[in-house]
mmCIF file of C-alpha atoms in Angstrom:
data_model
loop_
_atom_site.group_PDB
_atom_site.id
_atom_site.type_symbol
_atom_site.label_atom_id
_atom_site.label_comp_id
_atom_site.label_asym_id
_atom_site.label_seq_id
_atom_site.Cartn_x
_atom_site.Cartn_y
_atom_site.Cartn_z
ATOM 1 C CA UNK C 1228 -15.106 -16.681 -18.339
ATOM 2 C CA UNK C 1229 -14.004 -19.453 -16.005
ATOM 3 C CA UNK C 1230 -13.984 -18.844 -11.949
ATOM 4 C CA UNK C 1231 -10.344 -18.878 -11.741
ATOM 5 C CA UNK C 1232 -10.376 -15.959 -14.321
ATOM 6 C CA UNK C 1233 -13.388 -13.901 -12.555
ATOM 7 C CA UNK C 1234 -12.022 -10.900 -10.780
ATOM 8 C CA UNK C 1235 -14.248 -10.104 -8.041
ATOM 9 C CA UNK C 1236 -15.397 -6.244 -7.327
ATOM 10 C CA UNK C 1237 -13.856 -6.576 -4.157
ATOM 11 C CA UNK C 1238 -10.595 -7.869 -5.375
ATOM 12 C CA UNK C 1239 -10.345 -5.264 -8.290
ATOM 13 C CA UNK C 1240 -10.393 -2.801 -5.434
ATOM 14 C CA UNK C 1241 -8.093 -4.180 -3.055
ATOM 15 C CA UNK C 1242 -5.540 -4.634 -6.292
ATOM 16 C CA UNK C 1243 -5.811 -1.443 -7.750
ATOM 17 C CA UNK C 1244 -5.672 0.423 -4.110
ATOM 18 C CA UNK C 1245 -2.700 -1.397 -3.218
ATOM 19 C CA UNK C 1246 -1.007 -0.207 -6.499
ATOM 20 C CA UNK C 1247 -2.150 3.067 -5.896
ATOM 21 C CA UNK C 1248 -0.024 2.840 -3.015
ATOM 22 C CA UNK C 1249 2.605 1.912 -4.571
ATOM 23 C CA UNK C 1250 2.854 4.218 -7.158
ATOM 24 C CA UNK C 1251 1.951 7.377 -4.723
ATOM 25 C CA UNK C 1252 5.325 5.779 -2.463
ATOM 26 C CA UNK C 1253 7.197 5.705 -5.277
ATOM 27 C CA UNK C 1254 6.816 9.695 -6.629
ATOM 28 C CA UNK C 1255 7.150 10.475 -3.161
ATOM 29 C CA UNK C 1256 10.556 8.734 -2.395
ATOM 30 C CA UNK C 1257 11.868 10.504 -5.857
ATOM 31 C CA UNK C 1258 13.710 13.357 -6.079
ATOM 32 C CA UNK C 1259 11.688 16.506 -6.783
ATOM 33 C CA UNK C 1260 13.660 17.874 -10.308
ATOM 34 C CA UNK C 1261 13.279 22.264 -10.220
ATOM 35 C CA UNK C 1262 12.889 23.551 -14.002
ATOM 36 C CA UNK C 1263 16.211 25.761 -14.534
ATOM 37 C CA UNK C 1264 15.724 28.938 -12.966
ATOM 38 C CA UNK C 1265 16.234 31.461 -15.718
ATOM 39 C CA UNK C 1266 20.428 34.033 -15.444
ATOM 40 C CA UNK C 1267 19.764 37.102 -13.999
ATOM 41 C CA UNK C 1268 22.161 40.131 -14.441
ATOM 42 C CA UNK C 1269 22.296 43.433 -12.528
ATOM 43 C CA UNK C 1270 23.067 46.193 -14.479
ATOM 44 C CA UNK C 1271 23.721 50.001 -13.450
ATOM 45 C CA UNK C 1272 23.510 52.489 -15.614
ATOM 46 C CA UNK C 1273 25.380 56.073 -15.391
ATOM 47 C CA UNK C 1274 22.078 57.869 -16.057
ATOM 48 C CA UNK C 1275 19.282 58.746 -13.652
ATOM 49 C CA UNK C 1276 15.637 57.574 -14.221
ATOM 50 C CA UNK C 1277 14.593 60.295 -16.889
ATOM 51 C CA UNK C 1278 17.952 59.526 -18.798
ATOM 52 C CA UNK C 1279 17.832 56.095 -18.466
ATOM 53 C CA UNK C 1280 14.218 55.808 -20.171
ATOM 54 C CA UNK C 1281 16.110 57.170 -23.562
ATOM 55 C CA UNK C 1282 19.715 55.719 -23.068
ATOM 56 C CA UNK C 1283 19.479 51.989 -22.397
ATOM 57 C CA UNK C 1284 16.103 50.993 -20.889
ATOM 58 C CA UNK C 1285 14.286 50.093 -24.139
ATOM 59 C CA UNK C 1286 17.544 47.592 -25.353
ATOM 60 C CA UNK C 1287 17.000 46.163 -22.003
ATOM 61 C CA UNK C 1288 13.423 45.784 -22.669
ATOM 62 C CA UNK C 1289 13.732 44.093 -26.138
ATOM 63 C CA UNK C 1290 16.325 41.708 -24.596
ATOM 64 C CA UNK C 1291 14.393 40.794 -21.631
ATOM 65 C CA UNK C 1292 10.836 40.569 -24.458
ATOM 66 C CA UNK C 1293 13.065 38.376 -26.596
ATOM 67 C CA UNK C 1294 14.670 35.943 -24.011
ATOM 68 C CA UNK C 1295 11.381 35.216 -23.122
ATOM 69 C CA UNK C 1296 12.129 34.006 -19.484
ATOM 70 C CA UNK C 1297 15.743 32.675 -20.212
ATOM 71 C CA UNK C 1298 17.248 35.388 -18.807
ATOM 72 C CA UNK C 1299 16.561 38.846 -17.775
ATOM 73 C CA UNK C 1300 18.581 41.966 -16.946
ATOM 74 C CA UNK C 1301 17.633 44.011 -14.192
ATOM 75 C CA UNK C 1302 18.379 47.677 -14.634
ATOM 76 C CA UNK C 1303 19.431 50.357 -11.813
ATOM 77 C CA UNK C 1304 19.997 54.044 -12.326
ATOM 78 C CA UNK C 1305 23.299 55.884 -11.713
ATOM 79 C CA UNK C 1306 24.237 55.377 -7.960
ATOM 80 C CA UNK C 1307 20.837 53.026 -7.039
ATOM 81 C CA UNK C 1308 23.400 49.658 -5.965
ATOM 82 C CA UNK C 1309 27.007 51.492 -6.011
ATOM 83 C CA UNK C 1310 28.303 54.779 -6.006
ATOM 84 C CA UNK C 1311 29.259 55.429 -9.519
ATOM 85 C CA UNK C 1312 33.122 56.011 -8.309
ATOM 86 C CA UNK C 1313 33.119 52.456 -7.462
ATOM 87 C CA UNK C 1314 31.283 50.872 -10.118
ATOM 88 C CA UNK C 1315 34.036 49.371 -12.013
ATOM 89 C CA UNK C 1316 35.021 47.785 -8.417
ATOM 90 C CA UNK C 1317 31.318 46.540 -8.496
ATOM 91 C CA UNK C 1318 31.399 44.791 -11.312
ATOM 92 C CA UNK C 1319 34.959 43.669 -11.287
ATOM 93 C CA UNK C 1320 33.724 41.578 -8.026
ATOM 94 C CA UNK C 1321 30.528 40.692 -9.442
ATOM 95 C CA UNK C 1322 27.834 42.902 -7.460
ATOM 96 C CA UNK C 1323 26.773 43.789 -10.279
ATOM 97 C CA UNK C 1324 27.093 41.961 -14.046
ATOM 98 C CA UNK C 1325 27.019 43.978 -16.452
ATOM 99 C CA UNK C 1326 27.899 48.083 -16.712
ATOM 100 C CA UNK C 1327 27.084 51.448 -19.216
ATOM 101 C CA UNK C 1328 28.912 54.189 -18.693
ATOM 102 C CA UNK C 1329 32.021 56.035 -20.098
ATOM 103 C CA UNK C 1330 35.405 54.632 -19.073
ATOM 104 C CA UNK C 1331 36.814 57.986 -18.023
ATOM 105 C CA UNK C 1332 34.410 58.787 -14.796
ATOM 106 C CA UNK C 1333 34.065 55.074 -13.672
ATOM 107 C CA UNK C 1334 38.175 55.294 -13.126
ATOM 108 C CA UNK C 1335 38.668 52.161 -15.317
ATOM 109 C CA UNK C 1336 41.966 51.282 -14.648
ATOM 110 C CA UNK C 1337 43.034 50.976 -18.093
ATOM 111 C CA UNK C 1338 45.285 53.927 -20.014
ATOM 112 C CA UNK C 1339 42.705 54.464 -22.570
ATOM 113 C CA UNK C 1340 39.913 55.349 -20.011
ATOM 114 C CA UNK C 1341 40.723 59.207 -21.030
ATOM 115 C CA UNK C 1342 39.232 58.279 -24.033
ATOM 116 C CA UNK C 1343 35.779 57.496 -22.985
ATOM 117 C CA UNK C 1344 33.358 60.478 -22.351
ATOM 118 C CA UNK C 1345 34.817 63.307 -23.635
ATOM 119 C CA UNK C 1346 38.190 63.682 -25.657
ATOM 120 C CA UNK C 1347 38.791 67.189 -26.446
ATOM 121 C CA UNK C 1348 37.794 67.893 -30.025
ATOM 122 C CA UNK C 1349 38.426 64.105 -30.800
ATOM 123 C CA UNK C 1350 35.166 64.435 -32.717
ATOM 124 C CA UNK C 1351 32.482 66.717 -33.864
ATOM 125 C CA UNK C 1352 29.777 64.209 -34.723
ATOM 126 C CA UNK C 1353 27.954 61.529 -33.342
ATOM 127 C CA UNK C 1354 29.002 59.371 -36.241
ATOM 128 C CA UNK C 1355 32.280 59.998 -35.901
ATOM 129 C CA UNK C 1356 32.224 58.097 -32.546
ATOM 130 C CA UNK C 1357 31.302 53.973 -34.049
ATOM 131 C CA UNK C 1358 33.518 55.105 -36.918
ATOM 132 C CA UNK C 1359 36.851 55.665 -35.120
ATOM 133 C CA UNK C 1360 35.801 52.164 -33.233
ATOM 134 C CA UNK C 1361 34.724 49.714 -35.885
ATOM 135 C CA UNK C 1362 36.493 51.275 -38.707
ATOM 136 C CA UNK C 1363 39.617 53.299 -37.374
ATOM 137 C CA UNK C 1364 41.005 50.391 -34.676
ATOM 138 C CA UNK C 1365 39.811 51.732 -31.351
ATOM 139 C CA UNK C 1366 37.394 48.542 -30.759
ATOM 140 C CA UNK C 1367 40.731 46.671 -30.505
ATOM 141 C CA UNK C 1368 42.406 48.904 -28.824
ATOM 142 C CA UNK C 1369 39.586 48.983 -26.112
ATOM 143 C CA UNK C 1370 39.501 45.173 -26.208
ATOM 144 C CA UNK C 1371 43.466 45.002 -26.060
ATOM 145 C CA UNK C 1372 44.052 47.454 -22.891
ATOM 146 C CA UNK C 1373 40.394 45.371 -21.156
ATOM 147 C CA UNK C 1374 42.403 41.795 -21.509
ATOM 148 C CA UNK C 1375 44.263 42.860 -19.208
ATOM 149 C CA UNK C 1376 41.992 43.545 -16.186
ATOM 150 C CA UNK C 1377 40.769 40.764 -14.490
ATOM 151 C CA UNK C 1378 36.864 39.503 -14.590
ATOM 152 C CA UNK C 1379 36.315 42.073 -16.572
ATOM 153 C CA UNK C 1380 34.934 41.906 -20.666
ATOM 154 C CA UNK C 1381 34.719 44.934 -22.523
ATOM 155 C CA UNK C 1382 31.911 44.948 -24.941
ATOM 156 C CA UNK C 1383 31.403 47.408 -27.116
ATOM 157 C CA UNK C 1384 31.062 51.345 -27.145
ATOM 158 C CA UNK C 1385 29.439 53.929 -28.953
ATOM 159 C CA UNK C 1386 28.018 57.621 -29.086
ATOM 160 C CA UNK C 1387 25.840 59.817 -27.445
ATOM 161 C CA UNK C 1388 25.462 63.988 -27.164
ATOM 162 C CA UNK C 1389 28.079 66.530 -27.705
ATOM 163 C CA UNK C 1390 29.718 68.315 -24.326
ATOM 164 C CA UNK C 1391 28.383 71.830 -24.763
ATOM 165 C CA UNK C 1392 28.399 74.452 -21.844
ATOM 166 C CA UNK C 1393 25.035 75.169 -19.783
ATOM 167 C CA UNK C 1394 25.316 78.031 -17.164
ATOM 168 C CA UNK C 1395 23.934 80.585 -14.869
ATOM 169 C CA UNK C 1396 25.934 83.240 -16.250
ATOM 170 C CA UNK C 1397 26.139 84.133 -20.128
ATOM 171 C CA UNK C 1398 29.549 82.849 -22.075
ATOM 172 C CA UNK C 1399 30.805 84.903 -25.030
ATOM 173 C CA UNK C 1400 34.541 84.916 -24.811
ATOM 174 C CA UNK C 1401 36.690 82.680 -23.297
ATOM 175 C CA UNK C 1402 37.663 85.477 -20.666
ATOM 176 C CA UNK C 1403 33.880 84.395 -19.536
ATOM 177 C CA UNK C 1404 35.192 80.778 -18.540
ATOM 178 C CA UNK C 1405 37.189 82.401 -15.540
ATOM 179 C CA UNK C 1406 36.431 80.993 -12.085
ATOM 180 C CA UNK C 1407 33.525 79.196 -13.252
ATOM 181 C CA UNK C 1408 32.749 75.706 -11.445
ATOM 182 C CA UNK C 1409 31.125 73.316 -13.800
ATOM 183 C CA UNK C 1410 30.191 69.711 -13.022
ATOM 184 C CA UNK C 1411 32.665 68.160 -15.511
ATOM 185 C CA UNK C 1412 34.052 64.483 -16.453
ATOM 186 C CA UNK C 1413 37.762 64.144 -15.515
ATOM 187 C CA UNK C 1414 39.452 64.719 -18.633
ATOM 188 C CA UNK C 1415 37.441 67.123 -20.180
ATOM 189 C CA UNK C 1416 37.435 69.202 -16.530
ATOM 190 C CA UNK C 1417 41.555 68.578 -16.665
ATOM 191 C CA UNK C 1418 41.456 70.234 -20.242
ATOM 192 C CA UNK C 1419 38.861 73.176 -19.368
ATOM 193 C CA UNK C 1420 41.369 73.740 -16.358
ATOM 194 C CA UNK C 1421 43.758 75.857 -18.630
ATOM 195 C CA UNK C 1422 40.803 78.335 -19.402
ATOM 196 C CA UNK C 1423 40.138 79.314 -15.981
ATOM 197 C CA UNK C 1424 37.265 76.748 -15.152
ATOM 198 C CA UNK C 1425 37.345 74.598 -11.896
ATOM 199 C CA UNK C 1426 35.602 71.142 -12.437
ATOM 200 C CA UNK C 1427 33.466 69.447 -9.960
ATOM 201 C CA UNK C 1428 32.640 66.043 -9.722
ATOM 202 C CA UNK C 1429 29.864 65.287 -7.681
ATOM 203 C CA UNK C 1430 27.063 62.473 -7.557
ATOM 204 C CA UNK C 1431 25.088 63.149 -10.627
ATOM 205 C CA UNK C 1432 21.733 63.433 -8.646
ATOM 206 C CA UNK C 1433 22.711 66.476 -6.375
ATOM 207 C CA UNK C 1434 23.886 68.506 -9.728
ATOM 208 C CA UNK C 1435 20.422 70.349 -9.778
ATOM 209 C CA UNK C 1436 20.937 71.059 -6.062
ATOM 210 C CA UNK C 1437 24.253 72.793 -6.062
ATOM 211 C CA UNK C 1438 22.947 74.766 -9.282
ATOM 212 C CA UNK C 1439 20.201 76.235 -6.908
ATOM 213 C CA UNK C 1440 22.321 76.418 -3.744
ATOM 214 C CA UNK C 1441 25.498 78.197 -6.324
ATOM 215 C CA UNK C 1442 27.771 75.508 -5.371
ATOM 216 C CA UNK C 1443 27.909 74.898 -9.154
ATOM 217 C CA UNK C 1444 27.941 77.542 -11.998
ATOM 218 C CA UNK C 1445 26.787 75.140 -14.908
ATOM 219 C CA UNK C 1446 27.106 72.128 -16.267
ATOM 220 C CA UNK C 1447 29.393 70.792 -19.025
ATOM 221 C CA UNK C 1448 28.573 67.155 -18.991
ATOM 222 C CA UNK C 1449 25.702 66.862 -21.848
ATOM 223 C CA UNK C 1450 24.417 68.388 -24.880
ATOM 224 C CA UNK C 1451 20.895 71.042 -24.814
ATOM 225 C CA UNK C 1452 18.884 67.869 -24.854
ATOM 226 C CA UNK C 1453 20.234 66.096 -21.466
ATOM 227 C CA UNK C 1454 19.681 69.784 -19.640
ATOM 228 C CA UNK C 1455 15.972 69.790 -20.919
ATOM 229 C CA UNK C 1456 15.878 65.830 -19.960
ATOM 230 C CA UNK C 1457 17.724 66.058 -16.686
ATOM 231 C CA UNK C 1458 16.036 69.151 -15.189
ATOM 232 C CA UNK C 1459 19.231 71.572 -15.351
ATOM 233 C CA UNK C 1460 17.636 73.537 -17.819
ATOM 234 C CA UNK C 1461 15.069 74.584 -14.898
ATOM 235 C CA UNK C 1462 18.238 75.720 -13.089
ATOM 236 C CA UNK C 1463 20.716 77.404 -15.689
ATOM 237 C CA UNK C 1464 19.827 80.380 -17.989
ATOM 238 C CA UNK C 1465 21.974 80.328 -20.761
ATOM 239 C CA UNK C 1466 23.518 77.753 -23.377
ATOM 240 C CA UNK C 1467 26.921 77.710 -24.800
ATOM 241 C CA UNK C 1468 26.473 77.018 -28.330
ATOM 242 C CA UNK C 1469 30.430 75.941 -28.868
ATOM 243 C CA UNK C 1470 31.018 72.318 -27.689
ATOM 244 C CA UNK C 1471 34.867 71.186 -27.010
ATOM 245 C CA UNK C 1472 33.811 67.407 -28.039
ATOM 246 C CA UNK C 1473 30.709 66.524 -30.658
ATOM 247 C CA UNK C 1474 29.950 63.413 -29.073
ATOM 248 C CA UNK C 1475 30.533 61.433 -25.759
ATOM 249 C CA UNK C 1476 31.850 57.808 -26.236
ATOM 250 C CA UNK C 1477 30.307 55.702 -23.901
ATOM 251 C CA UNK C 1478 31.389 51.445 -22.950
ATOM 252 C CA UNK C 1479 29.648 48.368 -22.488
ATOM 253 C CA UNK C 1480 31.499 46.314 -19.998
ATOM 254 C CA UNK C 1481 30.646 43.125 -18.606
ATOM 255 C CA UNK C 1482 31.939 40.482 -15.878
ATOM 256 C CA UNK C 1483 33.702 38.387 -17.423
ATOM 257 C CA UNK C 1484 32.549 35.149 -15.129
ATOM 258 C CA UNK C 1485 28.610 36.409 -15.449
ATOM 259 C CA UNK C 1486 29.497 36.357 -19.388
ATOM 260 C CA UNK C 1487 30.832 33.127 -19.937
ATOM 261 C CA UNK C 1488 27.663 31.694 -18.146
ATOM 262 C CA UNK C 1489 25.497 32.845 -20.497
ATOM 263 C CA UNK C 1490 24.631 30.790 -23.682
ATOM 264 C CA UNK C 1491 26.248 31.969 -27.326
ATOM 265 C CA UNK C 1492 23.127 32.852 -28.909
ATOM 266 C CA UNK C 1493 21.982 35.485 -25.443
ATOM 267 C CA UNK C 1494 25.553 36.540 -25.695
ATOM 268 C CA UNK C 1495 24.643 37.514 -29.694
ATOM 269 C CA UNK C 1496 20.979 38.911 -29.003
ATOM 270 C CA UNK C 1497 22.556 40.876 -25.980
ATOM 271 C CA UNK C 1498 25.318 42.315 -28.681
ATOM 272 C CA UNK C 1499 22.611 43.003 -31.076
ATOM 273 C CA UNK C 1500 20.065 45.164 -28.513
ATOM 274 C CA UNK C 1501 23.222 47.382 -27.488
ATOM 275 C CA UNK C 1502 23.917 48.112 -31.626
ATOM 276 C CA UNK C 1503 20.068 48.964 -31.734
ATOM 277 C CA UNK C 1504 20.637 51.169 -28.331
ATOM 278 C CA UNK C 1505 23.818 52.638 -29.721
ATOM 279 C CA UNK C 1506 21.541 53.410 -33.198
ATOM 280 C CA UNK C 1507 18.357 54.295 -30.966
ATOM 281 C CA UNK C 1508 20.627 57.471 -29.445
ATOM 282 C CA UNK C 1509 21.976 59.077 -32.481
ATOM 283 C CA UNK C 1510 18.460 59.766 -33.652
ATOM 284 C CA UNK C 1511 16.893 60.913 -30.084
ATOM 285 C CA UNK C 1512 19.893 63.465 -29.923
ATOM 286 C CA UNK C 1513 19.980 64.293 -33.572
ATOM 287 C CA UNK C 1514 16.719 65.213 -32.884
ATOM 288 C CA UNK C 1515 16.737 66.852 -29.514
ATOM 289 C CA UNK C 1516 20.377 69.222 -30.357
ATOM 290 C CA UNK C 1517 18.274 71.183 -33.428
ATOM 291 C CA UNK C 1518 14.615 70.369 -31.527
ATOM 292 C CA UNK C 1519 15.590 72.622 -28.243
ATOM 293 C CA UNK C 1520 17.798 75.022 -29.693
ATOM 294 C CA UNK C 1521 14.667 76.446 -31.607
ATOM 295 C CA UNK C 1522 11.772 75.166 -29.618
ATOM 296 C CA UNK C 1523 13.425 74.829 -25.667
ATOM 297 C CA UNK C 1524 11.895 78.518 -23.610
ATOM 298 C CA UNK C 1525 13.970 77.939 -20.867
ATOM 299 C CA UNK C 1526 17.716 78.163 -22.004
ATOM 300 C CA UNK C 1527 18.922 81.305 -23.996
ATOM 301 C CA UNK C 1528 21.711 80.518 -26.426
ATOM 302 C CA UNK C 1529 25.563 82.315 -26.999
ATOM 303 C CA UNK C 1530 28.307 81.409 -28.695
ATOM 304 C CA UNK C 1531 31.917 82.311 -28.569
ATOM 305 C CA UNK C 1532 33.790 83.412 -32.098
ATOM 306 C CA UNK C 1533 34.734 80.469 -34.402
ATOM 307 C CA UNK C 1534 38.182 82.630 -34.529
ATOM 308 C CA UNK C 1535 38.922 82.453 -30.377
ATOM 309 C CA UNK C 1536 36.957 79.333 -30.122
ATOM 310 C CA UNK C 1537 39.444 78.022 -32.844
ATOM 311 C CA UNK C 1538 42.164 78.310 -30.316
ATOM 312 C CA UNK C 1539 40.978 76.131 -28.320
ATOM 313 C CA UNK C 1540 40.997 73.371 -30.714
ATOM 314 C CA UNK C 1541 44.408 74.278 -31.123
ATOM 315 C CA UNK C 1542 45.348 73.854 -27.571
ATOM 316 C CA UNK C 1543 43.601 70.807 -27.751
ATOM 317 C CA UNK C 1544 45.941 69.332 -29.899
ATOM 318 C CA UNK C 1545 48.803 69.889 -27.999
ATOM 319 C CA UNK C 1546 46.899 68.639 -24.942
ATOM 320 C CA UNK C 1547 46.693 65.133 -27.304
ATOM 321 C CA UNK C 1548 50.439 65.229 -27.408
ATOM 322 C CA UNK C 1549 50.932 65.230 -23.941
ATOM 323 C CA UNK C 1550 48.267 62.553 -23.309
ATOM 324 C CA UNK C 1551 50.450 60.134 -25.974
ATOM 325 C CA UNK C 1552 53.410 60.489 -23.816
ATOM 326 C CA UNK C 1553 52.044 58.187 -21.025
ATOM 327 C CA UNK C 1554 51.944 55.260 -22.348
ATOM 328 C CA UNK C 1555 52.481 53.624 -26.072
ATOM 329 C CA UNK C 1556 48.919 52.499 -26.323
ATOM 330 C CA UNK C 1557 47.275 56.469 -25.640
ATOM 331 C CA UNK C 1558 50.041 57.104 -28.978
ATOM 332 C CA UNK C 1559 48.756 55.131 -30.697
ATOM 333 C CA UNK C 1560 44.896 56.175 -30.153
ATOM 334 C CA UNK C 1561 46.020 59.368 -30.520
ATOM 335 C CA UNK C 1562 47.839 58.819 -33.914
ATOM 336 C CA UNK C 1563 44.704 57.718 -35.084
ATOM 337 C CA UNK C 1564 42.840 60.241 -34.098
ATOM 338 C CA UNK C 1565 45.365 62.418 -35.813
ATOM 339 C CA UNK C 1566 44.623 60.664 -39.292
ATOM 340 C CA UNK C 1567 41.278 60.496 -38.837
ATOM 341 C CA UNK C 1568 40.629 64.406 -38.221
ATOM 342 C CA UNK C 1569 43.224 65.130 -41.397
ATOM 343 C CA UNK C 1570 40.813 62.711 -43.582
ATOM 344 C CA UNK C 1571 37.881 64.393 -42.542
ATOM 345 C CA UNK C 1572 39.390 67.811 -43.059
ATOM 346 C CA UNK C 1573 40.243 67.034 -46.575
ATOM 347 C CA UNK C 1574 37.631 65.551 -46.950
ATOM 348 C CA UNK C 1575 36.020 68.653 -46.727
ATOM 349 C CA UNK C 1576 31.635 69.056 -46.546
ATOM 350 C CA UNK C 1577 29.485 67.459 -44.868
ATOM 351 C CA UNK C 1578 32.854 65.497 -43.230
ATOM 352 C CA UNK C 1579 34.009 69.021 -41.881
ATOM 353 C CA UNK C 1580 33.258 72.751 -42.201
ATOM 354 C CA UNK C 1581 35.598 75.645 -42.404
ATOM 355 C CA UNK C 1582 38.487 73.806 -42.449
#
């Protein structure tokens, strides 16, 4: 090695400290880049804790497992953000993203809300519910009379327990129905109105409340396994056997602006864990209808003649026709629900008893 090549120590140093320099000004000066910070969604629910555990919280789970960091949902309970009267405000305005709940107590301001929850007799089984949606029309339908609200995407719906009748006082003719006050969804509660009951609608967690206080004479808002689940089994002595609808039809809605920010294949996995929710529910209440009838200690059961009880399916019907007549869309819904109950009449067993 020739002198002019020989580094000294002291040279190496005072080159490689003054690129250190260098290099240490230059990350400084550069802009500091933040890894994407994952969507998040708020979602209420229109069940309370103990509900919510069987209802929607393990799809919400998966999703949040499976999106590993991506995006999460955050899940509240029926009135935790909003008061569930104003929920479809909520998430119209985006305070929260993403909604479950039945289109008929939220006030969605679409015709066909009277459909969700409870529809007088418009089924008697929990399958009957994703049948009349995916296979009878009433998905489009849904998505038809949603299109025209604004920031708001309707999703999907499915089913969940029948509306039977859980009270203080024992029901075994309709002359028992007189002067009750049940905590009722709209519809249903307008229909009950020409039997003598008076429906209350009241936050869902002071129901147990104003059954101890007597504000409220029973519940008609859930099937045996919902009174076991949501404590007004501890509260009401006797069960109704007789439902006026076998399943409630509950809605997945979405804002529409939270939705088109997330990516196609969340929007698909998020589709996917509500079909597993929706199939999750019709075994837990499959289950839990037969389990409590036989096993439950605290709720004795009655029932009401299938020959009266039979005339209020009848009145039913003509409570259908007078729903059609405000507005062409609730026609047709309940046209369809007119040729779906005469297939499944002629159609005979397991489709439909005694007819």
């Amino acid at each position: 090695m020739t002198d002019q090549n020989r580094v000294t120590k002291r040279q190496f140093l005072r080159t490689a400290g003054t690129a250190s320099i260098a290099a240490a000004s230059t990350a400084i000066g550069a802009p500091y880049v933040k890894a994407q910070s994952p969507i998040t969604w708020r979602l209420q629910t229109y069940a309370g804790p103990a509900l919510a555990e069987k209802v929607i919280k393990p799809s919400v789970d998966e999703f949040n497992r499976i999106a590993d960091g991506e995006m999460k949902i955050e899940l509240y309970n029926a009135n935790q953000l909003v008061p569930h009267g104003e929920l479809f405000r909520a998430l119209q305005n985006g305070t929260v993203d993403a909604i479950q709940s039945d289109d008929d107590s939220i006030n969605a301001p679409v015709d066909v809300s009277i459909f969700g929850a409870y529809f007088p007799f418009a089924s008697r089984y929990y399958l009957d519910v994703p049948v009349l949606w995916n296979w009878y029309g009433l998905k489009e339908v849904f998505e038809e009379a949603y299109s025209e609200i604004e920031n708001v995407t309707y999703l999907s719906t499915g089913a969940w327990d029948p509306c039977n009748f859980a009270t203080k006082t024992p029901i075994r003719s309709m002359e028992d129905f007189k002067g009750l006050r049940l905590f009722m969804f709209p519809t249903v509660g307008r229909f009950m109105e020409r039997f003598g009951v008076t429906p209350v609608s009241i936050p869902w967690e002071d129901v147990q409340v104003a059954l101890q206080t007597g504000s409220l004479d029973g519940v008609a808002w859930s099937g045996i396994a919902e009174d076991y689940n949501a404590g007004w089994a501890d509260v009401t002595s006797y069960y109704l056997t007789n439902n006026v609808s076998g399943a409630w039809a509950g809605s997945y809605l979405v804002n529409t602006e939270s939705w088109n920010k997330v990516p196609e294949r969340l929007k698909r996995l998020w589709l996917m864990c509500i079909d597993a929710s929706h199939y999750n529910r019709l075994q837990w209440y499959w289950w839990g209808e037969a389990y409590y009838r036989v096993h439950g200690d605290k709720l004795e059961t009655t029932s009401i003649p299938e020959s009266e009880w039979r005339k209020v399916e009848d009145e039913a019907f003509k409570f259908w026709d007078e729903r059609a007549q405000e507005s062409e869309r609730n026609a047709r819904v309940v046209e369809i629900l007119k040729q779906y109950t005469e297939t499944m009449r002629k159609a005979g067993p397991p489709y439909r008893y005694g007819a």
